[in-house]
Structure formats: C-alpha cells, structure tokens
C-alpha cells in the first residue's frame, strides 16, 4: 500500500513538472483570476505529530504550511472567506492576481497557536470555522474521541460495546485498511444517540486517554483572533452530521453555535461550514433561513459561475497531495492542487 502511494506520488511529480514546463500550470493559475478560491485546512501540527496523526488527510506540518503561505502571499491576494465571497457576488474582469482565502475547520488549539501566527507573520488573515461546544466547553470532537478510544482498546471490546448499543460492526475489510477510519466512518452513518452511547460505553472502561493533542483553542483565543482581523465563522455546536438531525436539532446546531460564538468572540459569524461537508436540500434551506451569507462544503469547487453561495466548494489541501514520495513539501504539487490542475487530471 505504502509502495503504491509512493509510486503514485512519484508519477504525479513527473506530471506536475511536465505541466510546469509546458505552461499548463500557468494557464490554470491564470484561470484562477476569474473567481476567488477557498482553501480548506483543519490542523497545522509539528512534523512529528503529523506523522502519527490518525486522520492523515486533516493535518499538515507547520513547516509546509509556512511555505504555502509564503508562496500564496507572493503570487495571490490572500483575503478572508467573507471578503472572497463578497467578491464572488460581484464578478467582473479577472483580478490582477488570483484571490485566495484560507479556511480552517473545527477550532483546534493549533489553529490559534501555529496557523494564525504563521499567517500574521506573512501579513495575512484567515477564516476559522468553530464548533461551539468544542471551543466553548472544551469537549472532544466525537470523531477524535472515537479515534482515541479505538487506539486504546482491542477490537473485541469495541465489538462488545457495538453489540450492546446496536452499532453495526465495520467490515473486516474496512478494519484491515485502518481501524480508526473504519470505526469513524461506521459511526458517521449511525444515529447520534446510538453513537453517543457507544462512545460512553467504550469510554467507561477504557484506559485513560491522552487528550493533549486534540484540544480546542479557548473562547478567549477566538476573541483574540477576531480582534487581530481574522474571520470567525460557524461550524455547528457539536459537529453532528446535519442531515441526520430533526428540524429542531438542526436549528440548534445552526443558531445556537452562532450565538455562543458571538458571546465570546464578540462577532456574529456570517459564514457557516457544514460539519463533515454533509448537507442536503433541507440543511441548505435551514442554513439560508438562519441568515448565513455563505456556507462551505468539503467538495472541490465546480468550474464556472457560482450557483449558490450556500454551497461553496473548497480546495482540500491534503498533505499527501502536496508532498513528494519522501514526504517533503512539494511547491509545484501545491500549486497544481490550488489552481485545480490536479482535480482536472483526476
Ligand atoms: Zn469539521
């Protein structure tokens, strides 16, 4: 598996270099000037923490991130997502430089400690979508809690609790591919109450969990970010899978979160980000009715004009897509990812 991944990165590196040599990359980068691009990040961590992180697609190293920001500042106009979406509403001639916004989901402590510091060192600001229970109450996000429990317990115990609570077991094939992701994906398809029971049941007899690396920023950090010119957006209360919720629970996730965040950050978020990117027509309509000016998904932006400000795609800056076979950051791959060339080639 690792061999195949490394081989793919090797081939992709050759394709990227060819795209650069033939100016295909420049052509895609020029196209970016037609409308703003939103980038999606979750965590910015030290190289050592990135290596063992159970959700590899969600973490990027501080060093790689700094190189990304340095390049973006040189070659694009970096703005917040709120400003980028304002520009989407009044499209005109292509801008002199591509307009790009960096967005961060969830509200981890590293967003405040590392990401914001790097952004400011380069004179730009970002958009932070916060889950209000995670930041406000310091509760673990349910999938981080799940990851810690899966890593701390044998399959047998997880299966016993699953049978007790009525959670379906992940398939043997999914478990073989990765235990943490297999359980998290299974639980995403499970009703909230049942999932919560399973987590509580496993946690009850679990060895103690090291939560240190899964901490949220504190509410005062969110207020500080807002004061320093970053945008604070909303990412629900509990990071539930919204389409699974009742209308009442959905309204609470959309509005309770914005109110809580407004209390500590002093600003009322105008942007929402669907947890897990999960949405359906009802969720989008409720988000619109809640008065959000824009909302982000986790899917790649579609070509052409923006059809709905409540369904904005983002470029997912995943470590594996912007690094060489040896794991080092690859600037050409990053450029190919940001301008949509990788997506076009996929
Ligand atoms: Zn999230």
PDB file of C-alpha atoms in Angstrom, residues 117-251:
ATOM      1  CA  UNK A 117       0.867  33.062  13.916  1.00  0.00           C
ATOM      2  CA  UNK A 118       2.221  31.965  10.536  1.00  0.00           C
ATOM      3  CA  UNK A 119      -0.487  33.862   8.656  1.00  0.00           C
ATOM      4  CA  UNK A 120       0.244  37.028  10.582  1.00  0.00           C
ATOM      5  CA  UNK A 121       3.986  36.658  10.106  1.00  0.00           C
ATOM      6  CA  UNK A 122       3.215  36.970   6.385  1.00  0.00           C
ATOM      7  CA  UNK A 123       0.777  39.837   6.892  1.00  0.00           C
ATOM      8  CA  UNK A 124      -2.450  37.998   6.044  1.00  0.00           C
ATOM      9  CA  UNK A 125      -5.539  36.731   7.877  1.00  0.00           C
ATOM     10  CA  UNK A 126      -7.582  33.535   7.771  1.00  0.00           C
ATOM     11  CA  UNK A 127     -11.101  32.273   8.429  1.00  0.00           C
ATOM     12  CA  UNK A 128     -11.691  29.959  11.379  1.00  0.00           C
ATOM     13  CA  UNK A 129     -14.919  27.921  11.460  1.00  0.00           C
ATOM     14  CA  UNK A 130     -15.533  26.954  15.091  1.00  0.00           C
ATOM     15  CA  UNK A 131     -17.632  24.159  16.571  1.00  0.00           C
ATOM     16  CA  UNK A 132     -19.024  25.970  19.615  1.00  0.00           C
ATOM     17  CA  UNK A 133     -19.131  23.035  22.071  1.00  0.00           C
ATOM     18  CA  UNK A 134     -15.606  22.035  21.172  1.00  0.00           C
ATOM     19  CA  UNK A 135     -14.200  25.533  21.736  1.00  0.00           C
ATOM     20  CA  UNK A 136     -16.675  26.789  24.350  1.00  0.00           C
ATOM     21  CA  UNK A 137     -16.943  23.677  26.526  1.00  0.00           C
ATOM     22  CA  UNK A 138     -13.616  22.035  25.712  1.00  0.00           C
ATOM     23  CA  UNK A 139     -15.401  18.780  24.759  1.00  0.00           C
ATOM     24  CA  UNK A 140     -13.568  16.415  22.471  1.00  0.00           C
ATOM     25  CA  UNK A 141     -14.993  16.226  18.963  1.00  0.00           C
ATOM     26  CA  UNK A 142     -16.822  12.909  18.692  1.00  0.00           C
ATOM     27  CA  UNK A 143     -14.548  11.512  15.983  1.00  0.00           C
ATOM     28  CA  UNK A 144     -11.392  12.453  17.904  1.00  0.00           C
ATOM     29  CA  UNK A 145     -12.885  10.779  20.952  1.00  0.00           C
ATOM     30  CA  UNK A 146     -13.605   7.739  18.795  1.00  0.00           C
ATOM     31  CA  UNK A 147     -10.045   7.712  17.430  1.00  0.00           C
ATOM     32  CA  UNK A 148      -8.573   7.828  20.944  1.00  0.00           C
ATOM     33  CA  UNK A 149     -10.886   5.030  22.109  1.00  0.00           C
ATOM     34  CA  UNK A 150     -10.151   2.816  19.120  1.00  0.00           C
ATOM     35  CA  UNK A 151      -6.410   3.276  19.609  1.00  0.00           C
ATOM     36  CA  UNK A 152      -6.685   2.490  23.340  1.00  0.00           C
ATOM     37  CA  UNK A 153      -8.913  -0.606  23.081  1.00  0.00           C
ATOM     38  CA  UNK A 154      -8.865  -4.054  21.471  1.00  0.00           C
ATOM     39  CA  UNK A 155     -11.350  -4.849  18.698  1.00  0.00           C
ATOM     40  CA  UNK A 156     -13.084  -7.351  20.956  1.00  0.00           C
ATOM     41  CA  UNK A 157     -14.118  -4.680  23.435  1.00  0.00           C
ATOM     42  CA  UNK A 158     -15.264  -2.307  20.674  1.00  0.00           C
ATOM     43  CA  UNK A 159     -17.376  -5.113  19.174  1.00  0.00           C
ATOM     44  CA  UNK A 160     -18.942  -5.936  22.553  1.00  0.00           C
ATOM     45  CA  UNK A 161     -19.996  -2.323  23.074  1.00  0.00           C
ATOM     46  CA  UNK A 162     -21.260  -2.166  19.486  1.00  0.00           C
ATOM     47  CA  UNK A 163     -23.450  -5.232  20.056  1.00  0.00           C
ATOM     48  CA  UNK A 164     -24.695  -3.766  23.338  1.00  0.00           C
ATOM     49  CA  UNK A 165     -25.577  -0.351  21.869  1.00  0.00           C
ATOM     50  CA  UNK A 166     -26.818  -1.539  18.492  1.00  0.00           C
ATOM     51  CA  UNK A 167     -23.971  -0.142  16.372  1.00  0.00           C
ATOM     52  CA  UNK A 168     -23.174  -2.133  13.265  1.00  0.00           C
ATOM     53  CA  UNK A 169     -19.634  -3.507  13.159  1.00  0.00           C
ATOM     54  CA  UNK A 170     -17.322  -2.116  10.476  1.00  0.00           C
ATOM     55  CA  UNK A 171     -16.472  -4.760   7.867  1.00  0.00           C
ATOM     56  CA  UNK A 172     -13.312  -6.845   8.299  1.00  0.00           C
ATOM     57  CA  UNK A 173     -12.035  -5.319   5.071  1.00  0.00           C
ATOM     58  CA  UNK A 174     -12.502  -1.729   6.323  1.00  0.00           C
ATOM     59  CA  UNK A 175     -10.893  -2.624   9.658  1.00  0.00           C
ATOM     60  CA  UNK A 176      -7.905  -4.140   7.875  1.00  0.00           C
ATOM     61  CA  UNK A 177      -7.497  -0.921   5.859  1.00  0.00           C
ATOM     62  CA  UNK A 178      -7.439   1.191   9.057  1.00  0.00           C
ATOM     63  CA  UNK A 179      -9.206   0.655  12.374  1.00  0.00           C
ATOM     64  CA  UNK A 180      -9.762   4.314  13.278  1.00  0.00           C
ATOM     65  CA  UNK A 181     -11.216   5.346   9.922  1.00  0.00           C
ATOM     66  CA  UNK A 182     -13.334   2.166   9.765  1.00  0.00           C
ATOM     67  CA  UNK A 183     -14.999   2.988  13.109  1.00  0.00           C
ATOM     68  CA  UNK A 184     -15.391   6.700  12.401  1.00  0.00           C
ATOM     69  CA  UNK A 185     -16.993   6.057   9.009  1.00  0.00           C
ATOM     70  CA  UNK A 186     -19.320   3.480  10.572  1.00  0.00           C
ATOM     71  CA  UNK A 187     -20.329   5.918  13.305  1.00  0.00           C
ATOM     72  CA  UNK A 188     -20.981   8.711  10.804  1.00  0.00           C
ATOM     73  CA  UNK A 189     -23.794   6.509   9.492  1.00  0.00           C
ATOM     74  CA  UNK A 190     -25.120   5.840  12.989  1.00  0.00           C
ATOM     75  CA  UNK A 191     -27.798   7.855  14.762  1.00  0.00           C
ATOM     76  CA  UNK A 192     -26.446  10.428  17.181  1.00  0.00           C
ATOM     77  CA  UNK A 193     -27.909   8.868  20.346  1.00  0.00           C
ATOM     78  CA  UNK A 194     -26.644   5.405  19.475  1.00  0.00           C
ATOM     79  CA  UNK A 195     -23.204   6.715  18.606  1.00  0.00           C
ATOM     80  CA  UNK A 196     -23.055   8.715  21.831  1.00  0.00           C
ATOM     81  CA  UNK A 197     -23.989   5.593  23.811  1.00  0.00           C
ATOM     82  CA  UNK A 198     -21.255   3.564  22.125  1.00  0.00           C
ATOM     83  CA  UNK A 199     -18.651   6.227  22.890  1.00  0.00           C
ATOM     84  CA  UNK A 200     -19.782   6.384  26.531  1.00  0.00           C
ATOM     85  CA  UNK A 201     -19.813   2.577  26.830  1.00  0.00           C
ATOM     86  CA  UNK A 202     -16.294   2.159  25.445  1.00  0.00           C
ATOM     87  CA  UNK A 203     -15.029   5.126  27.455  1.00  0.00           C
ATOM     88  CA  UNK A 204     -16.422   3.757  30.710  1.00  0.00           C
ATOM     89  CA  UNK A 205     -13.782   1.033  30.987  1.00  0.00           C
ATOM     90  CA  UNK A 206     -11.137   2.454  28.732  1.00  0.00           C
ATOM     91  CA  UNK A 207      -7.540   3.109  29.739  1.00  0.00           C
ATOM     92  CA  UNK A 208      -7.045   6.850  30.293  1.00  0.00           C
ATOM     93  CA  UNK A 209      -6.841   8.857  27.085  1.00  0.00           C
ATOM     94  CA  UNK A 210      -4.169  11.377  26.217  1.00  0.00           C
ATOM     95  CA  UNK A 211      -6.280  14.290  25.008  1.00  0.00           C
ATOM     96  CA  UNK A 212      -3.456  16.787  24.831  1.00  0.00           C
ATOM     97  CA  UNK A 213      -3.130  16.786  21.038  1.00  0.00           C
ATOM     98  CA  UNK A 214      -6.866  17.044  20.434  1.00  0.00           C
ATOM     99  CA  UNK A 215      -7.510  20.266  22.322  1.00  0.00           C
ATOM    100  CA  UNK A 216      -9.589  23.154  21.029  1.00  0.00           C
ATOM    101  CA  UNK A 217      -8.495  26.754  21.217  1.00  0.00           C
ATOM    102  CA  UNK A 218     -10.167  28.589  24.123  1.00  0.00           C
ATOM    103  CA  UNK A 219     -13.000  31.108  23.702  1.00  0.00           C
ATOM    104  CA  UNK A 220     -10.643  33.990  24.547  1.00  0.00           C
ATOM    105  CA  UNK A 221      -8.400  32.837  21.700  1.00  0.00           C
ATOM    106  CA  UNK A 222     -11.339  33.133  19.306  1.00  0.00           C
ATOM    107  CA  UNK A 223     -11.952  36.677  20.585  1.00  0.00           C
ATOM    108  CA  UNK A 224      -8.273  37.467  20.141  1.00  0.00           C
ATOM    109  CA  UNK A 225      -8.307  36.145  16.559  1.00  0.00           C
ATOM    110  CA  UNK A 226     -11.304  38.355  15.766  1.00  0.00           C
ATOM    111  CA  UNK A 227      -9.529  41.375  17.283  1.00  0.00           C
ATOM    112  CA  UNK A 228      -6.476  40.683  15.179  1.00  0.00           C
ATOM    113  CA  UNK A 229      -8.533  40.771  11.967  1.00  0.00           C
ATOM    114  CA  UNK A 230      -9.196  37.094  11.340  1.00  0.00           C
ATOM    115  CA  UNK A 231     -12.690  35.990  10.421  1.00  0.00           C
ATOM    116  CA  UNK A 232     -14.600  33.799  12.853  1.00  0.00           C
ATOM    117  CA  UNK A 233     -17.100  31.505  11.147  1.00  0.00           C
ATOM    118  CA  UNK A 234     -19.512  28.913  12.488  1.00  0.00           C
ATOM    119  CA  UNK A 235     -19.187  25.130  12.282  1.00  0.00           C
ATOM    120  CA  UNK A 236     -22.189  23.913  14.346  1.00  0.00           C
ATOM    121  CA  UNK A 237     -22.439  23.189  18.081  1.00  0.00           C
ATOM    122  CA  UNK A 238     -21.465  19.518  18.264  1.00  0.00           C
ATOM    123  CA  UNK A 239     -20.165  18.705  14.773  1.00  0.00           C
ATOM    124  CA  UNK A 240     -23.111  16.422  14.110  1.00  0.00           C
ATOM    125  CA  UNK A 241     -23.889  15.031  10.675  1.00  0.00           C
ATOM    126  CA  UNK A 242     -26.621  17.587   9.957  1.00  0.00           C
ATOM    127  CA  UNK A 243     -28.824  15.627   7.501  1.00  0.00           C
ATOM    128  CA  UNK A 244     -29.410  13.028  10.262  1.00  0.00           C
ATOM    129  CA  UNK A 245     -30.926  15.610  12.646  1.00  0.00           C
ATOM    130  CA  UNK A 246     -34.523  16.655  13.344  1.00  0.00           C
ATOM    131  CA  UNK A 247     -35.519  20.184  12.276  1.00  0.00           C
ATOM    132  CA  UNK A 248     -35.274  21.363  15.869  1.00  0.00           C
ATOM    133  CA  UNK A 249     -31.823  19.903  16.444  1.00  0.00           C
ATOM    134  CA  UNK A 250     -30.672  21.278  13.102  1.00  0.00           C
ATOM    135  CA  UNK A 251     -31.815  24.799  14.041  1.00  0.00           C
TER     136      UNK A 251
END
